[in-house]
XYZ file of C-alpha atoms in Angstrom:
775
model
C 75.864 -86.132 91.472
C 78.537 -82.886 90.974
C 80.258 -81.875 94.446
C 79.735 -78.628 95.292
C 82.801 -76.134 94.375
C 82.931 -72.440 96.374
C 83.491 -69.444 94.547
C 86.788 -69.230 94.663
C 89.715 -69.914 91.840
C 92.897 -71.225 93.114
C 92.679 -71.795 96.512
C 95.477 -73.432 98.739
C 94.606 -76.960 99.668
C 96.500 -78.260 102.711
C 99.053 -79.926 100.456
C 100.045 -76.622 98.723
C 98.784 -77.539 95.120
C 96.357 -74.710 93.434
C 92.964 -76.284 92.652
C 89.006 -75.788 93.113
C 88.672 -74.769 96.398
C 86.274 -77.912 98.150
C 83.217 -76.720 99.828
C 80.285 -78.796 101.612
C 79.152 -82.574 102.418
C 81.990 -84.939 101.431
C 79.619 -88.119 101.439
C 80.304 -90.034 98.754
C 77.177 -88.323 96.932
C 79.462 -85.568 95.948
C 82.041 -86.019 93.106
C 83.508 -84.026 91.195
C 82.701 -83.080 87.695
C 84.979 -84.200 84.859
C 85.137 -80.467 84.268
C 86.672 -79.932 87.727
C 88.590 -82.880 87.392
C 90.194 -81.668 84.329
C 90.976 -78.287 85.494
C 91.987 -79.348 88.385
C 94.595 -81.480 86.079
C 95.911 -78.592 84.317
C 96.251 -76.161 87.272
C 98.921 -79.158 88.922
C 100.559 -80.811 86.429
C 103.486 -82.487 88.938
C 100.694 -83.763 91.190
C 98.443 -85.039 88.886
C 98.694 -88.996 89.338
C 95.285 -90.767 90.281
C 97.091 -90.790 94.115
C 97.213 -86.747 93.568
C 93.722 -86.628 92.991
C 91.754 -88.776 94.803
C 93.558 -86.672 97.753
C 92.710 -83.254 96.295
C 88.641 -84.224 96.028
C 88.738 -86.388 99.275
C 88.085 -88.999 97.644
C 87.922 -92.470 99.666
C 86.732 -96.662 99.657
C 83.362 -97.145 95.669
C 84.673 -93.000 94.995
C 87.692 -93.456 93.797
C 86.821 -96.776 92.151
C 84.413 -94.292 89.963
C 87.386 -91.684 89.570
C 89.134 -94.714 87.988
C 86.939 -95.414 85.586
C 86.572 -91.805 85.180
C 90.247 -91.163 84.262
C 89.755 -93.944 81.891
C 86.615 -92.681 80.466
C 88.538 -89.299 79.597
C 91.593 -91.430 78.351
C 89.470 -92.419 75.752
C 87.961 -89.399 74.720
C 91.620 -88.349 73.958
C 90.746 -84.955 76.945
C 93.858 -87.000 78.578
C 97.089 -88.053 78.024
C 99.600 -90.909 80.072
C 102.991 -88.461 80.836
C 104.795 -91.763 83.277
C 102.444 -91.909 85.819
C 100.332 -88.731 85.812
C 97.640 -87.109 83.624
C 97.906 -84.502 81.495
C 95.953 -82.390 78.984
C 96.896 -83.497 75.025
C 99.429 -81.441 73.451
C 101.033 -80.607 77.635
C 104.334 -79.835 77.798
C 105.473 -82.494 79.948
C 106.889 -81.438 83.675
C 110.146 -81.323 83.277
C 111.396 -80.207 79.410
C 113.957 -79.066 77.175
C 113.589 -75.355 76.327
C 115.462 -73.648 73.828
C 115.906 -69.626 75.060
C 115.076 -67.734 71.646
C 113.978 -63.633 73.133
C 113.238 -61.767 75.548
C 109.218 -60.434 76.100
C 108.065 -56.855 76.876
C 109.431 -56.580 80.743
C 112.850 -58.118 79.417
C 111.851 -61.582 80.763
C 113.417 -64.566 78.905
C 111.029 -66.846 76.431
C 111.826 -69.947 75.317
C 110.199 -72.949 73.253
C 110.875 -76.884 73.038
C 113.341 -78.065 71.534
C 111.694 -81.376 70.528
C 108.268 -79.405 69.170
C 107.661 -81.409 65.909
C 107.709 -78.735 63.256
C 103.728 -78.907 61.982
C 102.920 -78.053 65.257
C 101.622 -74.611 66.700
C 104.950 -72.967 68.419
C 105.019 -72.746 72.438
C 105.811 -70.344 74.113
C 107.393 -69.976 77.534
C 108.099 -67.466 79.362
C 111.601 -68.210 82.104
C 111.175 -67.262 85.491
C 114.342 -66.061 86.774
C 114.596 -65.211 90.799
C 117.833 -65.354 93.155
C 118.616 -68.536 94.012
C 116.459 -70.319 91.799
C 118.380 -71.638 89.332
C 121.522 -71.267 87.016
C 121.510 -67.711 84.755
C 120.491 -68.661 81.309
C 120.653 -66.232 78.653
C 119.158 -65.680 75.072
C 120.591 -68.880 72.590
C 121.155 -71.081 75.467
C 119.723 -74.284 75.718
C 118.084 -75.276 78.990
C 116.159 -78.584 81.635
C 113.747 -76.462 82.647
C 110.392 -77.148 84.846
C 107.234 -75.935 83.265
C 103.879 -74.372 85.126
C 101.055 -73.708 82.615
C 99.099 -70.056 83.387
C 96.084 -70.613 82.367
C 96.316 -67.179 80.711
C 93.837 -65.666 78.210
C 97.022 -64.228 76.655
C 100.561 -64.407 76.896
C 103.018 -67.884 77.190
C 100.547 -70.779 78.208
C 103.567 -71.655 80.284
C 106.082 -70.492 82.831
C 109.364 -73.006 83.787
C 111.917 -72.858 85.998
C 115.460 -73.585 84.595
C 117.242 -76.593 86.438
C 120.089 -76.753 84.400
C 122.119 -75.182 81.175
C 122.602 -77.810 78.592
C 125.841 -75.869 76.038
C 126.394 -71.612 75.664
C 124.533 -71.035 72.729
C 126.070 -68.297 70.793
C 123.924 -66.641 68.649
C 125.163 -67.994 65.247
C 124.815 -71.053 62.622
C 127.006 -73.248 61.159
C 128.098 -73.421 57.826
C 130.823 -74.028 55.083
C 132.777 -71.124 54.118
C 133.094 -71.001 50.100
C 135.557 -69.511 48.074
C 133.678 -68.230 44.084
C 135.576 -67.720 40.279
C 135.072 -64.241 41.077
C 136.253 -64.075 44.564
C 133.141 -63.547 46.319
C 132.605 -65.393 49.447
C 129.526 -67.348 50.143
C 128.476 -69.631 53.215
C 126.676 -72.681 52.065
C 124.116 -73.635 54.486
C 124.396 -76.853 56.556
C 120.637 -76.980 57.600
C 117.593 -77.558 55.457
C 116.384 -74.381 56.342
C 119.221 -71.521 56.579
C 119.472 -69.761 53.668
C 122.545 -69.057 51.644
C 124.677 -66.507 52.813
C 127.164 -63.556 51.811
C 130.492 -62.700 53.765
C 132.643 -59.283 53.098
C 136.195 -59.432 53.370
C 136.425 -57.577 56.683
C 134.512 -60.536 58.551
C 136.142 -63.053 56.660
C 138.342 -63.609 59.621
C 140.463 -66.293 58.735
C 138.302 -68.618 56.889
C 139.654 -70.382 53.755
C 137.616 -72.187 51.545
C 135.689 -75.798 52.778
C 136.142 -74.201 56.466
C 133.210 -75.168 58.738
C 132.703 -72.020 60.283
C 130.215 -70.721 62.685
C 129.487 -67.337 61.464
C 127.041 -64.133 62.843
C 123.998 -63.759 60.406
C 123.380 -59.750 60.097
C 120.522 -57.843 59.256
C 119.015 -58.268 55.475
C 119.260 -55.942 53.132
C 116.583 -55.180 50.203
C 118.313 -56.565 47.529
C 120.686 -59.599 47.350
C 121.966 -62.869 49.491
C 121.510 -62.015 53.733
C 125.017 -61.373 55.147
C 126.812 -62.806 58.193
C 130.226 -62.675 59.411
C 132.512 -64.688 60.568
C 132.943 -65.934 63.886
C 134.612 -68.945 64.373
C 137.148 -71.565 62.174
C 135.721 -74.565 63.707
C 137.295 -76.632 61.032
C 137.802 -77.934 57.666
C 135.652 -79.964 55.231
C 138.358 -81.746 53.388
C 139.832 -83.643 56.217
C 138.388 -87.126 58.361
C 135.670 -86.951 59.919
C 134.238 -83.895 58.366
C 130.843 -84.798 58.304
C 130.220 -85.678 61.353
C 131.481 -83.113 63.127
C 128.936 -80.377 61.363
C 126.712 -82.676 63.429
C 128.696 -82.112 66.911
C 128.470 -78.426 66.404
C 124.666 -78.949 65.599
C 123.742 -80.590 68.165
C 126.491 -78.489 71.050
C 127.747 -82.700 71.667
C 130.205 -81.732 73.843
C 133.325 -83.831 72.204
C 136.061 -82.441 74.138
C 137.347 -83.377 77.403
C 138.386 -80.528 79.720
C 141.856 -81.046 81.053
C 141.045 -81.586 84.796
C 138.878 -84.268 83.502
C 141.634 -85.533 81.667
C 144.092 -85.300 84.371
C 142.226 -87.097 86.771
C 141.514 -90.029 84.238
C 145.192 -90.159 83.962
C 145.751 -90.078 87.478
C 142.729 -92.688 88.260
C 144.844 -96.218 89.687
C 144.115 -99.847 88.725
C 141.090 -101.509 91.541
C 142.873 -103.908 93.341
C 141.068 -107.517 94.493
C 140.317 -105.603 97.922
C 136.636 -105.925 98.919
C 136.234 -108.273 95.870
C 135.389 -111.936 94.889
C 137.880 -113.730 93.268
C 136.172 -114.865 89.906
C 138.961 -114.764 87.529
C 139.268 -118.988 86.890
C 135.358 -118.387 85.831
C 136.135 -118.640 81.984
C 133.703 -115.454 80.916
C 134.195 -114.193 77.739
C 133.390 -110.827 75.313
C 131.442 -111.264 72.171
C 131.749 -107.915 70.480
C 131.669 -106.289 66.751
C 134.584 -107.386 65.132
C 135.784 -103.183 65.204
C 134.824 -102.465 68.990
C 137.489 -100.683 71.149
C 135.809 -101.480 74.535
C 134.594 -104.233 75.747
C 132.007 -103.647 79.062
C 130.165 -106.979 79.263
C 131.144 -110.872 79.551
C 129.464 -113.453 79.603
C 129.328 -117.124 80.898
C 126.494 -120.061 81.222
C 126.401 -123.590 82.567
C 123.842 -126.280 83.709
C 122.661 -126.448 86.425
C 123.186 -129.109 88.515
C 120.863 -128.773 91.286
C 118.328 -131.769 91.380
C 115.083 -129.827 92.081
C 116.336 -128.127 88.616
C 116.500 -129.941 85.545
C 117.214 -128.976 83.033
C 117.607 -125.331 84.285
C 121.060 -123.590 83.620
C 122.656 -120.940 85.529
C 123.752 -117.477 83.505
C 126.160 -115.123 84.732
C 127.080 -111.472 83.338
C 129.876 -109.650 84.335
C 129.761 -106.172 83.769
C 132.877 -103.741 83.894
C 133.328 -101.962 86.864
C 133.027 -98.013 86.187
C 131.858 -96.745 89.700
C 134.573 -97.787 90.832
C 136.551 -95.744 88.647
C 133.785 -92.705 87.839
C 132.647 -90.995 91.733
C 130.127 -88.958 92.802
C 130.725 -85.403 92.474
C 134.279 -85.465 90.582
C 135.095 -83.613 87.224
C 134.560 -86.799 85.414
C 131.433 -87.871 87.048
C 130.084 -84.183 86.020
C 131.445 -84.363 82.465
C 130.274 -88.059 82.598
C 126.805 -86.529 82.873
C 126.582 -83.769 80.805
C 127.501 -86.495 77.719
C 124.720 -88.655 78.907
C 125.857 -91.273 76.635
C 128.560 -91.820 73.666
C 127.301 -91.244 70.688
C 128.207 -93.353 67.955
C 128.847 -91.676 64.155
C 129.909 -93.633 61.141
C 133.629 -92.318 60.958
C 133.610 -91.669 64.465
C 132.572 -92.016 67.858
C 132.569 -88.830 70.899
C 132.894 -90.986 73.653
C 131.367 -90.055 77.405
C 134.453 -91.310 79.054
C 137.930 -90.838 78.414
C 139.967 -93.667 76.694
C 141.903 -93.981 79.447
C 138.209 -95.234 81.360
C 136.571 -96.500 78.982
C 139.398 -98.581 76.273
C 141.780 -99.194 79.377
C 141.061 -99.600 82.586
C 136.845 -100.564 82.239
C 137.729 -102.537 78.679
C 137.264 -106.313 79.827
C 140.456 -107.023 78.088
C 141.297 -111.027 77.029
C 143.899 -112.425 79.797
C 143.678 -109.087 81.992
C 142.610 -108.856 85.521
C 139.607 -106.420 85.805
C 136.939 -105.494 88.373
C 133.683 -105.856 87.269
C 129.601 -106.079 89.100
C 128.508 -109.426 88.320
C 124.978 -111.360 87.793
C 124.437 -115.045 88.681
C 121.322 -115.880 87.445
C 119.582 -119.541 88.041
C 117.077 -120.802 85.308
C 114.196 -123.289 84.595
C 114.062 -125.603 81.953
C 111.866 -123.477 80.616
C 113.392 -120.095 80.832
C 112.251 -118.468 83.796
C 114.154 -116.656 86.094
C 113.977 -118.695 89.600
C 116.970 -116.432 91.295
C 119.612 -114.254 90.797
C 122.552 -112.839 93.029
C 125.270 -109.487 92.476
C 128.881 -109.800 92.944
C 131.544 -107.443 92.577
C 134.661 -109.011 91.924
C 137.531 -109.686 89.894
C 137.411 -111.329 86.324
C 139.435 -112.309 84.122
C 137.954 -112.690 80.609
C 139.299 -116.266 78.541
C 137.983 -115.373 75.005
C 137.813 -111.902 73.546
C 135.451 -113.188 69.981
C 133.514 -111.262 67.260
C 129.977 -111.941 66.879
C 130.533 -113.535 63.599
C 133.744 -115.385 64.777
C 131.480 -117.231 67.746
C 128.521 -117.594 65.222
C 131.130 -119.876 63.158
C 132.431 -122.042 65.519
C 129.012 -122.684 66.616
C 128.067 -123.669 63.210
C 131.166 -125.377 62.546
C 133.673 -123.662 61.050
C 135.731 -122.841 64.911
C 139.449 -121.146 64.246
C 142.077 -121.305 66.645
C 141.166 -118.978 69.003
C 137.216 -120.254 69.273
C 137.840 -124.245 68.727
C 139.527 -125.143 72.104
C 136.884 -123.555 73.769
C 133.684 -124.974 71.929
C 133.029 -127.466 73.794
C 133.609 -126.078 77.392
C 132.502 -122.487 77.174
C 130.972 -121.915 73.662
C 128.086 -124.869 73.517
C 127.067 -124.440 77.242
C 126.408 -121.006 76.174
C 124.323 -121.606 73.174
C 122.312 -123.947 75.153
C 121.655 -121.521 77.623
C 120.665 -118.876 75.236
C 117.586 -121.666 73.943
C 116.695 -122.059 77.598
C 116.292 -118.264 77.996
C 114.756 -118.349 74.326
C 112.378 -120.025 75.912
C 111.290 -117.861 78.636
C 110.755 -114.850 75.933
C 108.888 -116.490 73.066
C 106.445 -117.013 75.870
C 106.576 -113.615 77.188
C 106.090 -112.912 73.981
C 108.153 -108.769 73.182
C 107.463 -106.503 70.574
C 108.452 -108.204 67.755
C 109.152 -105.654 64.775
C 110.792 -106.849 61.723
C 112.814 -103.557 60.522
C 116.581 -104.109 59.886
C 118.992 -101.530 60.857
C 121.450 -100.635 58.105
C 125.779 -99.306 58.630
C 127.305 -97.601 56.427
C 131.093 -98.255 55.440
C 133.411 -95.863 54.862
C 136.767 -95.146 52.829
C 139.661 -94.446 53.845
C 139.241 -89.972 52.815
C 135.705 -90.494 54.975
C 133.255 -91.178 52.238
C 130.838 -93.698 51.635
C 132.207 -96.816 50.706
C 128.647 -98.558 50.700
C 125.828 -99.452 52.760
C 125.004 -102.850 53.669
C 122.498 -104.183 55.950
C 124.430 -107.092 58.742
C 123.418 -110.007 59.123
C 121.780 -111.033 62.464
C 123.137 -113.997 63.691
C 122.410 -115.794 67.156
C 125.133 -114.856 68.634
C 123.253 -111.147 68.435
C 120.505 -112.292 69.526
C 122.074 -114.029 72.899
C 124.166 -111.555 73.725
C 121.289 -109.828 73.792
C 118.855 -111.809 75.926
C 121.666 -112.342 78.495
C 121.611 -108.233 78.578
C 117.285 -108.059 78.783
C 117.931 -110.629 81.750
C 120.397 -108.804 83.529
C 118.526 -105.790 83.308
C 115.836 -107.146 84.991
C 117.683 -108.562 87.652
C 119.065 -105.539 88.235
C 115.694 -103.732 88.861
C 114.453 -105.941 90.805
C 116.883 -106.045 93.280
C 117.079 -103.087 93.807
C 113.226 -102.720 94.360
C 112.825 -105.242 96.576
C 115.747 -103.252 98.421
C 113.064 -100.064 97.810
C 116.632 -98.073 96.503
C 115.757 -95.218 94.595
C 116.656 -95.432 90.674
C 116.995 -94.896 87.172
C 113.930 -97.128 85.506
C 114.411 -97.370 81.418
C 110.773 -97.032 80.763
C 108.393 -97.914 77.730
C 105.174 -97.032 77.801
C 101.872 -98.455 76.466
C 101.090 -96.756 73.167
C 98.375 -93.320 73.789
C 95.243 -94.030 73.423
C 95.121 -92.061 70.480
C 97.960 -93.454 68.844
C 96.162 -96.778 68.963
C 92.835 -95.496 67.523
C 95.027 -93.617 65.118
C 96.930 -96.993 64.059
C 93.119 -98.612 64.420
C 91.989 -96.512 61.432
C 95.011 -97.736 59.878
C 94.629 -100.794 59.609
C 90.983 -100.887 58.973
C 92.458 -99.705 55.467
C 93.765 -102.999 55.027
C 90.809 -105.146 55.942
C 92.954 -106.065 59.918
C 91.205 -105.345 63.348
C 93.317 -104.412 66.450
C 91.636 -105.225 69.543
C 90.374 -102.213 71.831
C 90.883 -102.172 75.403
C 93.080 -99.909 77.927
C 95.330 -103.124 78.267
C 97.090 -103.733 75.141
C 100.011 -106.267 74.604
C 102.740 -106.497 73.018
C 101.243 -110.187 71.810
C 98.029 -108.279 70.023
C 100.760 -106.006 67.837
C 102.488 -109.543 67.199
C 99.597 -110.982 65.778
C 98.746 -108.330 63.645
C 102.681 -108.410 61.908
C 101.942 -112.782 62.158
C 98.909 -112.146 59.239
C 101.220 -109.683 57.168
C 104.256 -111.579 57.128
C 105.117 -112.379 53.688
C 103.118 -109.988 52.449
C 103.047 -107.413 49.953
C 101.987 -104.845 52.868
C 104.410 -106.227 55.642
C 106.981 -103.086 55.556
C 104.388 -100.717 55.488
C 102.143 -102.626 59.008
C 106.095 -103.237 60.863
C 106.455 -99.367 60.410
C 103.166 -97.475 61.087
C 103.570 -100.279 64.615
C 106.591 -98.861 64.763
C 105.213 -95.112 65.235
C 102.540 -95.864 66.978
C 105.214 -96.665 70.440
C 105.650 -94.522 72.866
C 109.332 -93.177 73.333
C 111.603 -95.140 75.394
C 112.332 -92.776 78.582
C 114.639 -92.800 82.083
C 112.591 -92.136 84.654
C 112.842 -92.895 88.875
C 109.093 -93.809 88.357
C 108.373 -97.141 87.247
C 106.275 -98.185 83.760
C 107.568 -100.771 82.780
C 108.742 -101.457 79.639
C 106.160 -102.299 77.085
C 108.093 -103.558 73.962
C 110.196 -105.904 75.790
C 106.583 -106.659 78.059
C 108.672 -106.394 81.345
C 107.183 -105.101 84.383
C 110.440 -103.697 85.306
C 113.792 -102.756 83.559
C 116.825 -100.542 84.381
C 119.854 -99.950 82.072
C 123.036 -101.858 83.890
C 124.948 -103.506 80.903
C 126.374 -100.407 79.591
C 128.195 -97.879 82.389
C 131.005 -97.312 79.723
C 128.685 -95.324 77.148
C 125.575 -94.656 79.350
C 125.286 -92.855 82.595
C 122.283 -94.617 83.439
C 123.812 -97.844 84.116
C 126.062 -96.026 85.948
C 123.594 -94.652 88.767
C 122.058 -98.124 88.339
C 125.506 -99.669 89.442
C 126.038 -97.344 92.454
C 122.805 -97.565 93.620
C 123.350 -102.114 93.195
C 126.645 -100.937 95.370
C 124.906 -98.886 97.857
C 122.090 -101.028 98.881
C 123.702 -104.486 98.489
C 126.496 -103.268 101.362
C 129.424 -103.805 97.879
C 131.716 -100.572 99.092
C 132.107 -97.434 99.881
C 131.340 -95.775 96.516
C 127.462 -96.421 95.969
C 124.879 -93.673 95.249
C 125.049 -91.164 96.934
C 122.001 -88.762 99.041
C 122.474 -85.849 96.317
C 121.987 -88.274 93.362
C 118.750 -90.098 94.968
C 117.267 -86.474 95.403
C 118.388 -85.762 91.531
C 116.967 -88.800 90.200
C 113.984 -86.748 88.377
C 116.348 -84.252 86.990
C 119.247 -86.828 85.976
C 116.821 -88.474 84.326
C 115.035 -85.720 82.201
C 119.087 -84.961 80.974
C 120.464 -88.654 80.243
C 116.624 -88.600 77.920
C 117.144 -85.742 76.583
C 120.670 -86.307 75.677
C 119.461 -89.660 74.496
C 117.404 -87.506 71.840
C 120.166 -85.849 71.369
C 122.705 -88.225 70.197
C 119.736 -90.111 67.994
C 119.315 -87.082 65.757
C 123.142 -86.027 65.462
C 123.607 -89.375 64.284
C 120.640 -90.084 61.965
C 121.992 -86.149 60.520
C 125.584 -87.384 59.985
C 123.740 -90.401 57.829
C 121.705 -88.124 55.771
C 124.299 -85.912 55.066
C 127.384 -88.622 54.017
C 124.192 -90.419 51.778
C 122.947 -86.948 49.972
C 126.984 -86.429 49.102
C 127.447 -89.951 47.962
C 124.716 -89.428 45.965
C 125.414 -85.698 44.838
C 127.291 -87.058 41.766
C 123.965 -89.334 40.408
C 122.013 -86.532 39.286
C 118.940 -87.853 36.863
C 119.525 -91.626 37.908
C 116.529 -93.351 38.870
C 116.341 -95.964 42.285
C 114.130 -98.037 43.541
C 112.619 -96.125 46.463
C 110.126 -96.798 49.303
C 107.842 -94.174 50.822
C 108.748 -93.863 54.426
C 106.679 -90.840 55.366
C 103.377 -89.156 53.999
C 102.150 -85.020 54.751
C 99.689 -83.047 53.467
C 103.346 -81.369 52.337
C 104.402 -84.312 50.327
C 106.263 -88.006 50.018
C 109.082 -88.905 52.023
C 111.220 -91.721 50.391
C 113.980 -94.051 51.378
C 116.345 -95.562 49.427
C 116.299 -99.027 50.682
C 120.225 -100.099 49.446
C 121.256 -96.954 51.923
C 118.647 -96.170 54.192
C 118.206 -92.139 53.488
C 115.502 -89.664 52.774
C 114.348 -88.225 50.873
C 111.056 -85.646 49.396
C 108.879 -85.508 46.744
C 106.777 -82.384 47.235
C 102.730 -83.047 46.527
C 103.003 -79.674 43.985
C 105.367 -81.890 41.787
C 102.871 -84.695 42.047
C 100.779 -84.848 38.576
C 97.596 -86.445 37.044
C 95.448 -85.083 40.005
C 94.682 -83.081 43.107
C 96.206 -84.552 45.980
C 94.776 -85.447 49.522
C 96.472 -86.234 52.546
C 95.014 -88.712 54.547
C 95.937 -89.458 57.861
C 94.331 -92.580 58.704
C 95.417 -94.450 55.608
C 98.901 -92.599 55.571
C 98.336 -91.637 51.761
C 98.022 -89.470 49.155
C 95.245 -90.031 47.342
C 93.762 -87.837 43.774
C 90.486 -85.960 44.460
C 89.616 -87.458 40.823
C 90.724 -90.824 40.437
C 90.881 -91.914 44.063
C 94.566 -93.286 43.305
C 97.286 -92.382 45.641
C 101.054 -93.497 47.070
C 100.802 -94.699 50.212
C 103.099 -95.224 53.012
C 106.266 -98.000 52.330
C 105.058 -98.568 48.728
C 107.762 -99.151 46.414
C 108.246 -97.015 43.745
C 110.922 -96.074 41.341
C 112.318 -91.985 41.146
C 114.688 -89.433 39.551
C 117.198 -88.018 41.984
C 116.784 -84.258 40.815
C 118.422 -82.268 43.122
C 120.633 -82.627 46.380
C 122.243 -80.621 49.181
C 125.017 -82.192 50.552
C 126.008 -80.559 53.262
C 122.489 -80.210 54.512
C 121.660 -83.934 53.652
C 118.376 -82.958 51.938
C 117.588 -84.399 48.470
C 114.478 -83.661 46.450
C 113.045 -86.471 43.949
C 110.418 -86.765 40.788
C 108.199 -89.398 41.223
C 107.983 -91.714 38.063
C 105.409 -94.942 39.493
C 101.949 -93.974 38.655
C 99.348 -93.690 41.363
C 97.413 -97.013 42.541
C 93.986 -97.652 43.251
C 94.146 -97.202 47.566
C 91.223 -98.944 49.529
C 89.648 -97.420 52.598
C 87.364 -94.779 53.542
C 88.448 -91.934 51.472
C 87.570 -94.091 48.220
C 84.026 -94.740 49.566
C 83.803 -90.749 50.071
C 84.577 -90.856 46.315
C 82.333 -93.705 44.979
C 79.141 -91.361 47.097
C 80.184 -88.801 44.766
C 80.024 -90.445 41.642
C 76.892 -92.028 42.788
C 74.745 -88.957 43.573
C 71.579 -88.931 40.814
C 72.865 -86.063 38.280
C 70.426 -82.607 37.818
C 69.365 -82.323 41.360
C 71.385 -80.701 43.723
C 73.946 -82.396 46.062
C 74.104 -81.172 49.992
C 77.005 -79.246 50.647
C 79.836 -82.197 51.074
C 81.848 -82.722 54.362
C 84.321 -84.377 52.468
C 88.093 -83.766 53.175
C 90.047 -80.902 51.926
C 93.012 -81.428 50.706
C 96.192 -81.117 52.598
C 93.743 -81.109 56.140
C 94.202 -83.409 58.742
C 91.228 -86.053 59.508
């Protein structure tokens, strides 16, 4: 029975929330309707966890169990989605979002839109509320971090927002490359795929020369000819090395020049001393990193556990550079590190989070050099179960600096002058400990996707030499598993101390994504169990069924796309992919601000020094988490764009050449294809597919012919011809050379039914799929 709801809308509850005003009998026989619950969640996005909803409707005891069932039903139906610990309506903006401010409304107020909104989604407009003392003052062109609030108005913006932080001041400008044509006229070659070519008059050249990367301001369009622009700023010359990554750096507003006060602070830092630290310089910790690594922030050591109560057990130690000793809260170094959020890795350069004085010198665990570190000592049983752990603030001295391939070669029987003397005392105990930890990992069953990573090797001039798939060695897996266990230990320790922290969270796939994956697997004759509590093992079972099969790559790709995005959060959602209940990033404070926060939290809660987390940081953890999640996405987008531009430039001289490719994306507009040997994508428009009228099948991730039922599906191996390249935009257009194949699944059933209709009688109106319509 529904609880009585008064006619007053937007009543204020005792907790300050807005929602339906509740009156009448409060016994368990009176409960809110589903619409009441949905309305409350829409009106109170920041108070939409199960506890807050129960409190708002005064539900207790059995009523809370009833509420839990109702909320689960609403999620199963797609009426609600989970966002961290909150429940939101599908398509709703998160309570904290990154917005681009693009215009003003009729009253002069600012309007923004979500930075990472999908291109095919209906645009969401947000009204930015600015008042004295409400937050930083933003303007048109700014990218901001903001708290959002739904308006539920029939007209106007769907959300209002309050600015929390301005990322970077952005001019009303676009990037392009200045070109001087043979007739002496000037053009701006676009660096974004949807940006048009522009023309520049000589009076607006502003010193730009042929090949310069420039910021330009588009001018009012004319009736005839190309749109015009004027040069605002010369960023740099594209004739130099590292030019392609510079495009991404500016396009994504990545801070890459350290302010003078930050560099001055870094130069003034004094090396840490042994005072207040345990002396672990005799422990033979070693670093194992890529051969070209310039900084070394983690070291490892292992030995058998001699405790008779733990037969076959091992002791594993992970030591991490003590960045918190040098980057103090509230300093210029700290503010700049937070603004950057993380280091950004391009094929031709690294944009570091910290100045080289810190990252490559004082905090780098150099061989045979005293360095401060925060270490965790972990004891594991023979089955790989962690029995206990402890954290220590130490002074260490790395016994050796090894590359992955170098350490692996020694274990495989080919030691060199460096690894030979440490093979028996250090390397073999490490590998023995990894064998123990691997048993624990196998028992835990994290998600095991098989998706090889590619690495671009460049020539001295900054152009592509070749693309390789590095071998996945046991040395890589060893370091990975040691780091995972150290991260778990950090989260467990801080929880035990009731210390606020930043978790690395990875939520389970949403029910909508689960159902979409289930529909897709059905087209291949595979089934995925239903249930609100999905486990990685259920996905692994599917992956094992297709291992070695023709559709293995397809299933791996679709399972990956069904997963939620990993985030930083002060609320613990666990880590679905690793199948861990609690997880925090602790092992890379040189390149990730999240790890630095965790270090400070450990130092403060364990009484390891005066440079622990501050009260102000604890109060701002939600904002910090949102900011570093956004900078992580920014870095990933910039890295991906740079790879696309490098490969497009490399292939620009191979127009009309044919390539083996794999379909990496299917949309109603056409097919994205990836060249496996390069790892870069191009596009085939649906209009260029000959021989049929192609329909988009979202469930099967396919385009299929309306007449033949044949088509193309995600992960298909095809042959394509390169037709057009825009190197600076990273865009390539291909022509399909492979004939379409028969496709199994529901759409073929539709065609079969159509073919079997009796001739000579009127058929009923069909509700079959129309071209380019999503199911």
